Amino acid sequence: MPDLAVAWRSPERQRTGPAGNRSPHSKRPSGATRAKSGEPLSTEDWISRAWNPAQLRRLGRAFSDLAVAELCRGGGPVLAPDFLKRTRSLLRSARGGAERAPGWLRELCAASLHQSHPRAMAQQICAPVPLAALAESVVAALNQSIAVWEMSPAATLVDREVMGRFKKLLGYPDSAEGSLTPGGSFANLTALQAARAALAPEAWESGATGKVAILAGVQTHYSVARAAGIMGMGTACVFPLPLDAAFRTDAAAIPAVVRRARRAGYRRFILVATSGSTPCGSFDDLEAFARAAAALRRQRGTRVWLHVDAAHGGGMAFSPHLRRLLRGIEQADSIAFDPHKMMFMPLTAGAVLVRAGVRLRGAFEQNAPYLFSPVRREIPDVGPFTLACSQRFEALKVWLVWQAYGPRFFAALTEAVCAAADAAHDYCSRSRILEPVHRPQANIFCFRLRGKSSDGRHWAIKEALNASGQGYLSSTVLDGGRCFRMVAMNPRSRRQDVIAVLRSVERLAAERA
Ligand SMILES: Cc1ncc(COP(=O)(O)O)c(C=O)c1O
Protein backbone atom coordinates (compact mmCIF):
# COMPACT_ATOMS: atom_id res chain seq x y z
CA MET A 1 0.00 0.00 0.00
CA PRO A 2 1.73 3.27 -1.04
CA ASP A 3 2.12 5.94 1.60
CA LEU A 4 -0.09 8.78 0.37
CA ALA A 5 2.49 11.39 1.33
CA VAL A 6 4.92 9.63 -1.00
CA ALA A 7 2.34 8.75 -3.64
CA TRP A 8 1.27 12.31 -4.16
CA ARG A 9 3.79 14.22 -6.26
CA SER A 10 3.65 17.99 -6.27
CA PRO A 11 2.50 19.69 -9.50
CA GLU A 12 6.05 21.06 -9.79
CA ARG A 13 7.49 17.53 -9.86
CA GLN A 14 4.82 16.44 -12.30
CA ARG A 15 5.87 19.08 -14.76
CA THR A 16 9.52 18.16 -14.46
CA GLY A 17 9.01 14.41 -13.97
CA PRO A 18 8.44 11.77 -16.61
CA ALA A 19 4.99 13.17 -17.41
CA GLY A 20 6.75 16.45 -18.16
CA ASN A 21 4.56 18.88 -20.07
CA ARG A 22 1.23 17.17 -19.65
CA SER A 23 -1.77 18.86 -18.11
CA PRO A 24 -2.03 18.09 -14.40
CA HIS A 25 -5.20 16.11 -15.19
CA SER A 26 -3.73 13.73 -17.76
CA LYS A 27 -1.99 10.46 -17.01
CA ARG A 28 -0.47 11.78 -13.82
CA PRO A 29 2.19 9.41 -12.54
CA SER A 30 1.70 8.42 -8.95
CA GLY A 31 4.05 7.18 -6.27
CA ALA A 32 3.42 3.48 -7.03
CA THR A 33 5.94 2.01 -9.41
CA ARG A 34 6.15 -0.89 -11.83
CA ALA A 35 7.96 -3.68 -10.10
CA LYS A 36 10.69 -4.15 -12.72
CA SER A 37 11.47 -0.73 -14.15
CA GLY A 38 10.76 1.29 -11.02
CA GLU A 39 8.71 3.65 -13.26
CA PRO A 40 5.66 5.28 -11.63
CA LEU A 41 2.33 3.78 -12.70
CA SER A 42 0.41 5.69 -15.33
CA THR A 43 -3.35 6.15 -15.19
CA GLU A 44 -3.65 3.31 -17.75
CA ASP A 45 -1.61 1.10 -15.45
CA TRP A 46 -3.91 1.88 -12.53
CA ILE A 47 -6.99 1.21 -14.63
CA SER A 48 -5.75 -2.10 -15.96
CA ARG A 49 -4.92 -3.11 -12.39
CA ALA A 50 -8.27 -2.15 -10.86
CA TRP A 51 -10.46 -3.25 -13.80
CA ASN A 52 -8.79 -6.60 -14.39
CA PRO A 53 -11.64 -9.08 -15.04
CA ALA A 54 -9.59 -12.21 -14.28
CA GLN A 55 -8.40 -10.84 -10.94
CA LEU A 56 -11.86 -9.49 -10.13
CA ARG A 57 -13.43 -12.91 -10.71
CA ARG A 58 -10.90 -14.44 -8.33
CA LEU A 59 -11.57 -11.77 -5.73
CA GLY A 60 -15.32 -12.06 -6.24
CA ARG A 61 -15.22 -15.81 -5.57
CA ALA A 62 -13.09 -15.28 -2.46
CA PHE A 63 -15.38 -12.50 -1.18
CA SER A 64 -18.53 -14.51 -1.77
CA ASP A 65 -16.99 -17.53 0.03
CA LEU A 66 -16.36 -15.27 3.02
CA ALA A 67 -19.87 -13.87 2.84
CA VAL A 68 -21.49 -17.31 2.67
CA ALA A 69 -19.44 -18.52 5.65
CA GLU A 70 -20.60 -15.48 7.60
CA LEU A 71 -24.25 -15.76 6.51
CA CYS A 72 -24.46 -19.45 7.45
CA ARG A 73 -22.38 -19.24 10.62
CA GLY A 74 -23.39 -21.80 13.20
CA GLY A 75 -20.74 -22.28 15.87
CA GLY A 76 -17.76 -20.64 17.54
CA PRO A 77 -17.94 -17.48 19.63
CA VAL A 78 -20.48 -14.79 18.75
CA LEU A 79 -17.64 -12.29 19.16
CA ALA A 80 -14.05 -13.47 19.42
CA PRO A 81 -12.77 -12.52 22.90
CA ASP A 82 -9.54 -11.20 21.27
CA PHE A 83 -11.35 -9.17 18.59
CA LEU A 84 -9.75 -5.89 19.67
CA LYS A 85 -6.19 -7.18 19.40
CA ARG A 86 -6.91 -8.81 16.04
CA THR A 87 -8.52 -5.72 14.55
CA ARG A 88 -5.71 -3.44 15.71
CA SER A 89 -3.14 -5.83 14.36
CA LEU A 90 -4.93 -5.97 10.99
CA LEU A 91 -5.09 -2.18 10.81
CA ARG A 92 -1.36 -2.00 11.54
CA SER A 93 -0.18 -4.77 9.30
CA ALA A 94 -2.38 -4.97 6.19
CA ARG A 95 0.07 -4.60 3.28
CA GLY A 96 0.18 -5.57 -0.35
CA GLY A 97 -2.18 -5.25 -3.31
CA ALA A 98 -5.74 -6.25 -4.01
CA GLU A 99 -4.78 -9.96 -4.09
CA ARG A 100 -4.28 -9.66 -0.34
CA ALA A 101 -7.76 -8.22 0.24
CA PRO A 102 -9.45 -11.61 0.87
CA GLY A 103 -6.96 -12.28 3.67
CA TRP A 104 -7.67 -8.90 5.25
CA LEU A 105 -11.40 -9.47 5.01
CA ARG A 106 -11.09 -12.98 6.44
CA GLU A 107 -9.33 -11.52 9.47
CA LEU A 108 -11.88 -8.71 9.79
CA CYS A 109 -14.77 -11.21 9.60
CA ALA A 110 -13.11 -13.34 12.29
CA ALA A 111 -12.81 -10.28 14.56
CA SER A 112 -16.33 -9.01 13.91
CA LEU A 113 -19.57 -9.47 15.80
CA HIS A 114 -21.18 -12.41 14.01
CA GLN A 115 -24.65 -11.06 13.44
CA SER A 116 -25.74 -14.30 11.75
CA HIS A 117 -24.66 -16.45 14.71
CA PRO A 118 -27.77 -18.11 16.19
CA ARG A 119 -26.79 -16.86 19.66
CA ALA A 120 -26.46 -13.18 18.65
CA MET A 121 -29.61 -11.69 20.16
CA ALA A 122 -28.73 -8.16 21.18
CA GLN A 123 -30.21 -5.54 18.88
CA GLN A 124 -32.68 -5.08 16.04
CA ILE A 125 -30.08 -5.92 13.42
CA CYS A 126 -31.03 -9.07 11.56
CA ALA A 127 -29.22 -12.10 10.30
CA PRO A 128 -29.73 -11.15 6.68
CA VAL A 129 -31.34 -13.41 4.10
CA PRO A 130 -28.31 -14.75 2.19
CA LEU A 131 -29.79 -14.14 -1.26
CA ALA A 132 -30.30 -10.48 -0.39
CA ALA A 133 -26.80 -10.11 1.01
CA LEU A 134 -25.24 -11.68 -2.07
CA ALA A 135 -27.16 -9.29 -4.31
CA GLU A 136 -25.47 -6.31 -2.63
CA SER A 137 -22.41 -6.39 -4.85
CA VAL A 138 -24.70 -6.24 -7.89
CA VAL A 139 -26.49 -3.23 -6.37
CA ALA A 140 -23.11 -1.54 -5.90
CA ALA A 141 -21.94 -2.54 -9.38
CA LEU A 142 -25.06 -1.14 -11.03
CA ASN A 143 -24.80 1.99 -8.85
CA GLN A 144 -28.19 3.30 -9.88
CA SER A 145 -29.46 6.39 -8.10
CA ILE A 146 -33.18 6.14 -7.52
CA ALA A 147 -33.76 9.90 -7.17
CA VAL A 148 -34.18 10.56 -10.85
CA TRP A 149 -35.66 8.24 -13.44
CA GLU A 150 -33.01 8.94 -16.06
CA MET A 151 -30.30 7.81 -13.59
CA SER A 152 -32.09 4.54 -12.89
CA PRO A 153 -34.49 3.64 -15.69
CA ALA A 154 -34.99 -0.06 -14.86
CA ALA A 155 -34.22 0.33 -11.16
CA THR A 156 -36.94 2.95 -10.66
CA LEU A 157 -39.46 0.45 -12.04
CA VAL A 158 -38.29 -2.17 -9.55
CA ASP A 159 -38.37 0.43 -6.77
CA ARG A 160 -41.96 1.42 -7.67
CA GLU A 161 -42.96 -2.25 -7.91
CA VAL A 162 -41.68 -2.84 -4.36
CA MET A 163 -43.43 0.29 -3.12
CA GLY A 164 -46.67 -0.94 -4.73
CA ARG A 165 -46.32 -4.24 -2.85
CA PHE A 166 -45.69 -2.42 0.44
CA LYS A 167 -48.86 -0.36 -0.08
CA LYS A 168 -50.92 -3.52 -0.58
CA LEU A 169 -49.25 -5.27 2.35
CA LEU A 170 -50.13 -2.44 4.72
CA GLY A 171 -53.64 -1.86 3.35
CA TYR A 172 -52.93 1.46 1.62
CA PRO A 173 -54.66 2.55 -1.63
CA ASP A 174 -52.83 2.96 -4.95
CA SER A 175 -53.00 6.72 -4.47
CA ALA A 176 -50.64 6.44 -1.49
CA GLU A 177 -47.03 7.44 -2.07
CA GLY A 178 -43.79 6.33 -0.53
CA SER A 179 -40.12 5.76 -0.92
CA LEU A 180 -37.40 3.55 0.37
CA THR A 181 -35.16 5.24 2.90
CA PRO A 182 -31.87 4.43 4.62
CA GLY A 183 -33.86 3.25 7.67
CA GLY A 184 -36.55 4.01 10.20
CA SER A 185 -35.08 7.28 11.44
CA PHE A 186 -35.17 8.73 7.92
CA ALA A 187 -38.66 7.30 7.44
CA ASN A 188 -39.91 8.96 10.65
CA LEU A 189 -38.33 12.28 9.71
CA THR A 190 -39.88 12.13 6.23
CA ALA A 191 -43.31 11.20 7.59
CA LEU A 192 -43.20 13.97 10.21
CA GLN A 193 -42.18 16.45 7.53
CA ALA A 194 -45.21 15.35 5.47
CA ALA A 195 -47.37 15.71 8.59
CA ARG A 196 -46.09 19.18 9.41
CA ALA A 197 -46.51 20.28 5.78
CA ALA A 198 -50.13 19.11 5.89
CA LEU A 199 -50.93 20.64 9.30
CA ALA A 200 -48.90 23.83 8.95
CA PRO A 201 -48.20 24.49 5.26
CA GLU A 202 -46.82 27.93 6.07
CA ALA A 203 -43.85 26.40 7.91
CA TRP A 204 -41.87 25.42 4.80
CA GLU A 205 -41.30 28.92 3.52
CA SER A 206 -41.57 31.09 6.60
CA GLY A 207 -39.81 28.76 9.02
CA ALA A 208 -42.62 29.30 11.52
CA THR A 209 -42.95 26.21 13.68
CA GLY A 210 -46.70 26.09 13.11
CA LYS A 211 -47.27 25.22 16.79
CA VAL A 212 -47.66 21.52 16.03
CA ALA A 213 -47.53 19.14 19.01
CA ILE A 214 -46.37 15.55 18.77
CA LEU A 215 -48.04 13.10 21.16
CA ALA A 216 -45.97 9.94 21.44
CA GLY A 217 -45.61 7.11 23.93
CA VAL A 218 -42.70 7.29 26.34
CA GLN A 219 -41.11 4.30 24.61
CA THR A 220 -41.20 5.97 21.20
CA HIS A 221 -37.92 5.66 19.30
CA TYR A 222 -35.68 8.68 19.82
CA SER A 223 -35.74 9.50 16.10
CA VAL A 224 -39.21 11.04 16.54
CA ALA A 225 -38.07 13.66 19.06
CA ARG A 226 -34.88 14.11 17.05
CA ALA A 227 -36.98 14.83 13.95
CA ALA A 228 -38.87 17.50 15.92
CA GLY A 229 -35.51 19.07 16.77
CA ILE A 230 -34.25 18.87 13.20
CA MET A 231 -37.45 20.38 11.82
CA GLY A 232 -37.21 23.35 14.17
CA MET A 233 -40.38 22.33 16.02
CA GLY A 234 -38.36 22.02 19.22
CA THR A 235 -38.28 18.84 21.26
CA ALA A 236 -40.53 20.58 23.80
CA CYS A 237 -43.41 20.00 21.36
CA VAL A 238 -43.24 16.28 22.13
CA PHE A 239 -45.81 15.39 24.78
CA PRO A 240 -45.27 11.93 26.29
CA LEU A 241 -48.13 9.46 26.51
CA PRO A 242 -48.00 6.95 29.38
CA LEU A 243 -47.82 3.17 29.03
CA ASP A 244 -50.36 0.57 30.07
CA ALA A 245 -49.48 -2.51 32.12
CA ALA A 246 -48.28 -4.36 28.99
CA PHE A 247 -45.86 -1.54 28.04
CA ARG A 248 -48.10 -0.36 25.19
CA THR A 249 -48.85 3.32 24.74
CA ASP A 250 -52.09 4.03 26.54
CA ALA A 251 -54.32 5.52 23.82
CA ALA A 252 -56.96 6.31 26.48
CA ALA A 253 -54.61 9.01 27.79
CA ILE A 254 -54.67 10.96 24.51
CA PRO A 255 -57.56 13.36 25.38
CA ALA A 256 -55.94 14.41 28.67
CA VAL A 257 -52.55 14.97 27.03
CA VAL A 258 -54.20 16.92 24.20
CA ARG A 259 -55.78 19.18 26.83
CA ARG A 260 -52.35 19.77 28.33
CA ALA A 261 -50.93 20.60 24.89
CA ARG A 262 -53.83 22.97 24.23
CA ARG A 263 -53.07 24.81 27.46
CA ALA A 264 -49.54 25.26 26.09
CA GLY A 265 -51.01 26.84 22.94
CA TYR A 266 -51.00 23.89 20.51
CA ARG A 267 -53.94 23.40 18.12
CA ARG A 268 -52.48 20.92 15.62
CA PHE A 269 -51.45 17.43 16.63
CA ILE A 270 -49.39 14.56 15.34
CA LEU A 271 -50.22 11.32 17.13
CA VAL A 272 -47.44 8.73 16.98
CA ALA A 273 -48.20 5.09 17.65
CA THR A 274 -45.54 2.38 17.62
CA SER A 275 -45.87 -1.10 16.19
CA GLY A 276 -43.03 -2.94 17.79
CA SER A 277 -41.52 -0.67 20.43
CA THR A 278 -37.75 -0.52 20.60
CA PRO A 279 -37.27 -1.52 24.26
CA CYS A 280 -39.65 -4.50 24.44
CA GLY A 281 -41.44 -4.97 21.11
CA SER A 282 -44.90 -3.95 22.33
CA PHE A 283 -47.56 -3.08 19.77
CA ASP A 284 -49.87 -0.12 20.37
CA ASP A 285 -53.60 -0.48 19.76
CA LEU A 286 -53.79 1.21 16.37
CA GLU A 287 -57.57 1.09 16.21
CA ALA A 288 -57.75 2.99 19.49
CA PHE A 289 -55.27 5.54 18.10
CA ALA A 290 -57.37 5.90 14.93
CA ARG A 291 -60.51 6.44 17.03
CA ALA A 292 -58.72 9.07 19.12
CA ALA A 293 -57.53 10.82 15.94
CA ALA A 294 -61.07 10.78 14.51
CA ALA A 295 -62.50 12.20 17.74
CA LEU A 296 -59.97 15.03 17.71
CA ARG A 297 -60.70 15.84 14.07
CA ARG A 298 -64.34 16.37 15.01
CA GLN A 299 -63.30 19.16 17.39
CA ARG A 300 -63.60 22.49 15.63
CA GLY A 301 -60.33 23.98 14.40
CA THR A 302 -58.27 20.92 15.29
CA ARG A 303 -55.96 19.38 12.72
CA VAL A 304 -54.58 15.90 13.32
CA TRP A 305 -52.16 13.48 11.67
CA LEU A 306 -51.71 9.88 12.76
CA HIS A 307 -48.27 8.35 12.18
CA VAL A 308 -47.44 4.72 12.91
CA ASP A 309 -43.81 3.88 13.51
CA ALA A 310 -43.85 0.27 12.36
CA ALA A 311 -40.11 0.33 11.64
CA HIS A 312 -39.71 -2.75 13.77
CA GLY A 313 -43.03 -4.55 13.43
CA GLY A 314 -44.18 -3.77 9.89
CA GLY A 315 -42.92 -7.14 8.67
CA MET A 316 -45.50 -8.88 10.89
CA ALA A 317 -48.02 -8.02 8.17
CA PHE A 318 -46.75 -11.02 6.19
CA SER A 319 -47.85 -13.48 8.85
CA PRO A 320 -51.52 -14.51 9.03
CA HIS A 321 -50.97 -15.17 12.77
CA LEU A 322 -49.13 -11.98 13.63
CA ARG A 323 -50.75 -9.37 11.42
CA ARG A 324 -53.50 -8.88 14.03
CA LEU A 325 -50.84 -6.82 15.88
CA LEU A 326 -51.10 -4.25 13.09
CA ARG A 327 -54.90 -4.10 12.95
CA GLY A 328 -55.89 -0.54 12.02
CA ILE A 329 -52.57 0.42 10.44
CA GLU A 330 -54.32 1.21 7.15
CA GLN A 331 -56.06 4.14 8.91
CA ALA A 332 -52.76 5.87 9.65
CA ASP A 333 -51.82 8.93 7.62
CA SER A 334 -48.24 7.70 7.41
CA ILE A 335 -46.19 4.64 8.22
CA ALA A 336 -42.48 4.00 8.79
CA PHE A 337 -41.48 0.43 7.98
CA ASP A 338 -38.00 -1.13 7.92
CA PRO A 339 -37.40 -4.10 5.64
CA HIS A 340 -33.96 -4.28 7.27
CA LYS A 341 -35.63 -5.40 10.45
CA MET A 342 -38.48 -7.93 10.09
CA MET A 343 -37.97 -8.61 6.40
CA PHE A 344 -34.40 -9.64 7.23
CA MET A 345 -32.73 -7.45 4.65
CA PRO A 346 -29.11 -6.44 5.10
CA LEU A 347 -28.61 -2.81 6.08
CA THR A 348 -29.93 -0.58 4.82
CA ALA A 349 -33.58 -0.77 3.75
CA GLY A 350 -36.25 1.42 5.30
CA ALA A 351 -39.49 2.74 3.88
CA VAL A 352 -41.94 5.56 4.43
CA LEU A 353 -45.51 5.53 3.15
CA VAL A 354 -48.09 8.33 3.17
CA ARG A 355 -51.73 7.38 2.62
CA ALA A 356 -52.66 10.56 0.73
CA GLY A 357 -49.81 10.50 -1.78
CA VAL A 358 -50.18 14.23 -2.53
CA ARG A 359 -49.19 14.93 1.08
CA LEU A 360 -45.80 13.32 0.57
CA ARG A 361 -45.34 14.91 -2.83
CA GLY A 362 -46.19 18.27 -1.25
CA ALA A 363 -43.86 17.83 1.70
CA PHE A 364 -40.79 19.19 -0.07
CA GLU A 365 -40.50 21.92 -2.67
CA GLN A 366 -37.32 22.33 -4.64
CA ASN A 367 -36.47 23.47 -8.10
CA ALA A 368 -33.63 21.40 -9.55
CA PRO A 369 -33.79 21.65 -13.35
CA TYR A 370 -30.44 19.82 -13.60
CA LEU A 371 -32.17 16.73 -12.19
CA PHE A 372 -35.93 16.65 -12.12
CA SER A 373 -38.01 16.23 -15.23
CA PRO A 374 -39.96 19.35 -16.29
CA VAL A 375 -42.58 17.15 -17.98
CA ARG A 376 -44.85 14.54 -16.47
CA ARG A 377 -43.47 11.12 -17.32
CA GLU A 378 -45.03 7.70 -17.08
CA ILE A 379 -42.39 6.84 -14.50
CA PRO A 380 -41.93 9.60 -11.93
CA ASP A 381 -38.76 10.94 -10.41
CA VAL A 382 -38.66 9.82 -6.79
CA GLY A 383 -36.24 12.51 -5.60
CA PRO A 384 -38.80 15.34 -5.31
CA PHE A 385 -40.38 13.57 -2.33
CA THR A 386 -37.34 12.11 -0.57
CA LEU A 387 -34.77 13.57 1.79
CA ALA A 388 -31.81 12.08 -0.02
CA CYS A 389 -30.73 13.02 -3.51
CA SER A 390 -28.41 10.11 -4.34
CA GLN A 391 -30.31 7.00 -3.30
CA ARG A 392 -29.10 3.44 -3.27
CA PHE A 393 -31.05 0.80 -5.16
CA GLU A 394 -32.27 -0.90 -1.95
CA ALA A 395 -35.40 -2.23 -3.63
CA LEU A 396 -33.42 -4.81 -5.61
CA LYS A 397 -32.69 -7.12 -2.69
CA VAL A 398 -36.28 -6.83 -1.40
CA TRP A 399 -37.73 -7.64 -4.81
CA LEU A 400 -35.27 -10.48 -5.42
CA VAL A 401 -36.07 -12.31 -2.19
CA TRP A 402 -39.82 -11.71 -2.52
CA GLN A 403 -39.68 -13.02 -6.08
CA ALA A 404 -37.52 -16.03 -5.27
CA TYR A 405 -39.30 -17.26 -2.14
CA GLY A 406 -42.69 -15.50 -2.06
CA PRO A 407 -44.42 -13.68 0.80
CA ARG A 408 -44.89 -16.82 2.94
CA PHE A 409 -41.13 -16.90 3.38
CA PHE A 410 -41.24 -13.61 5.30
CA ALA A 411 -44.15 -14.95 7.36
CA ALA A 412 -42.12 -18.02 8.32
CA LEU A 413 -39.10 -15.94 9.33
CA THR A 414 -41.08 -13.51 11.51
CA GLU A 415 -42.90 -16.40 13.19
CA ALA A 416 -39.58 -18.16 13.86
CA VAL A 417 -38.05 -15.17 15.68
CA CYS A 418 -41.23 -14.62 17.71
CA ALA A 419 -41.12 -18.31 18.71
CA ALA A 420 -37.55 -17.77 19.97
CA ALA A 421 -38.75 -14.93 22.24
CA ASP A 422 -41.61 -17.14 23.50
CA ALA A 423 -39.11 -19.89 24.29
CA ALA A 424 -37.08 -17.40 26.35
CA HIS A 425 -40.21 -16.31 28.20
CA ASP A 426 -41.11 -19.95 29.01
CA TYR A 427 -37.63 -20.64 30.31
CA CYS A 428 -37.47 -17.52 32.50
CA SER A 429 -40.94 -18.19 33.91
CA ARG A 430 -39.56 -21.45 35.33
CA SER A 431 -36.02 -20.35 36.18
CA ARG A 432 -35.04 -19.87 39.83
CA ILE A 433 -32.58 -17.14 38.84
CA LEU A 434 -34.30 -15.21 36.05
CA GLU A 435 -37.81 -13.82 35.66
CA PRO A 436 -39.69 -12.22 32.75
CA VAL A 437 -40.37 -8.48 32.88
CA HIS A 438 -43.23 -8.94 30.38
CA ARG A 439 -44.80 -11.46 28.04
CA PRO A 440 -43.33 -10.85 24.57
CA GLN A 441 -45.77 -9.70 21.91
CA ALA A 442 -43.17 -10.27 19.23
CA ASN A 443 -39.45 -11.03 19.08
CA ILE A 444 -38.11 -8.73 21.83
CA PHE A 445 -38.09 -10.04 25.37
CA CYS A 446 -36.87 -8.38 28.57
CA PHE A 447 -36.00 -10.34 31.69
CA ARG A 448 -34.17 -9.75 34.95
CA LEU A 449 -32.66 -11.42 37.98
CA ARG A 450 -35.20 -12.56 40.54
CA GLY A 451 -35.23 -10.75 43.88
CA LYS A 452 -33.50 -7.49 44.60
CA SER A 453 -30.64 -6.82 42.21
CA SER A 454 -28.95 -3.62 41.16
CA ASP A 455 -28.87 -2.02 37.73
CA GLY A 456 -25.08 -2.29 37.87
CA ARG A 457 -25.17 -6.05 38.38
CA HIS A 458 -27.45 -6.52 35.37
CA TRP A 459 -25.15 -4.39 33.26
CA ALA A 460 -22.01 -6.22 34.42
CA ILE A 461 -23.52 -9.65 33.68
CA LYS A 462 -24.58 -8.55 30.19
CA GLU A 463 -21.07 -7.21 29.55
CA ALA A 464 -19.50 -10.44 30.82
CA LEU A 465 -21.74 -12.57 28.61
CA ASN A 466 -20.89 -10.53 25.52
CA ALA A 467 -17.17 -10.63 26.29
CA SER A 468 -17.32 -14.41 26.72
CA GLY A 469 -18.52 -15.05 23.17
CA GLN A 470 -21.16 -17.51 24.47
CA GLY A 471 -24.04 -15.25 23.57
CA TYR A 472 -24.82 -11.63 22.87
CA LEU A 473 -27.57 -9.64 24.59
CA SER A 474 -28.42 -6.00 25.18
CA SER A 475 -30.07 -4.34 28.13
CA THR A 476 -32.55 -1.57 28.79
CA VAL A 477 -34.45 0.10 31.59
CA LEU A 478 -38.03 -1.10 31.98
CA ASP A 479 -40.41 -0.94 34.90
CA GLY A 480 -37.98 1.34 36.73
CA GLY A 481 -34.94 -0.93 36.63
CA ARG A 482 -32.24 -2.23 34.30
CA CYS A 483 -32.96 -5.60 32.76
CA PHE A 484 -31.59 -7.91 30.08
CA ARG A 485 -32.98 -7.51 26.56
CA MET A 486 -33.08 -10.32 24.03
CA VAL A 487 -33.89 -9.41 20.43
CA ALA A 488 -34.31 -12.51 18.29
CA MET A 489 -33.42 -11.44 14.76
CA ASN A 490 -32.09 -14.69 13.38
CA PRO A 491 -34.66 -17.17 12.09
CA ARG A 492 -32.04 -19.90 12.60
CA SER A 493 -31.95 -19.28 16.38
CA ARG A 494 -33.45 -22.43 17.85
CA ARG A 495 -34.91 -23.08 21.29
CA GLN A 496 -31.60 -24.68 22.32
CA ASP A 497 -29.70 -21.51 21.35
CA VAL A 498 -32.06 -19.41 23.44
CA ILE A 499 -31.70 -21.74 26.42
CA ALA A 500 -27.91 -21.88 26.05
CA VAL A 501 -27.71 -18.08 26.22
CA LEU A 502 -30.04 -17.93 29.23
CA ARG A 503 -28.03 -20.62 31.01
CA SER A 504 -24.86 -18.61 30.41
CA VAL A 505 -26.59 -15.62 32.05
CA GLU A 506 -27.59 -17.80 35.01
CA ARG A 507 -24.01 -19.08 35.37
CA LEU A 508 -22.57 -15.57 35.29
CA ALA A 509 -25.16 -14.43 37.84
CA ALA A 510 -24.24 -17.32 40.16
CA GLU A 511 -20.53 -16.44 39.83
CA ARG A 512 -21.33 -12.85 40.80
CA ALA A 513 -23.75 -13.70 43.62
C1 LIG B 1 -39.55 1.59 16.56
C2 LIG B 1 -38.32 2.08 15.85
N1 LIG B 1 -38.40 3.16 15.05
C3 LIG B 1 -37.34 3.64 14.41
C4 LIG B 1 -36.11 3.04 14.52
C5 LIG B 1 -34.93 3.61 13.79
O1 LIG B 1 -34.63 2.81 12.70
P1 LIG B 1 -33.19 2.89 12.00
O2 LIG B 1 -32.24 2.31 12.99
O3 LIG B 1 -33.39 2.03 10.80
O4 LIG B 1 -32.91 4.30 11.69
C6 LIG B 1 -35.97 1.92 15.32
C7 LIG B 1 -34.66 1.28 15.44
O5 LIG B 1 -34.33 0.55 16.27
C8 LIG B 1 -37.11 1.42 16.00
O6 LIG B 1 -37.03 0.36 16.81
XYZ file of C-alpha atoms and ligand atoms in Angstrom, residues 124 183-185 188 221 223 274 276 278 309 311-312 338 340-341, ligand 1:
32
model
C -32.679 -5.081 16.038
C -33.857 3.253 7.669
C -36.554 4.014 10.201
C -35.080 7.283 11.440
C -39.912 8.957 10.652
C -37.919 5.659 19.304
C -35.743 9.501 16.103
C -45.543 2.383 17.620
C -43.032 -2.944 17.789
C -37.747 -0.516 20.599
C -43.814 3.883 13.514
C -40.113 0.334 11.641
C -39.713 -2.752 13.775
C -37.996 -1.126 7.923
C -33.957 -4.275 7.268
C -35.634 -5.403 10.451
C -39.553 1.587 16.558
C -38.322 2.075 15.847
N -38.399 3.162 15.055
C -37.340 3.639 14.406
C -36.115 3.039 14.522
C -34.933 3.612 13.791
O -34.629 2.815 12.702
P -33.191 2.885 11.997
O -32.237 2.306 12.991
O -33.386 2.031 10.798
O -32.912 4.304 11.689
C -35.969 1.916 15.319
C -34.658 1.277 15.443
O -34.333 0.549 16.269
C -37.111 1.415 16.005
O -37.034 0.355 16.814
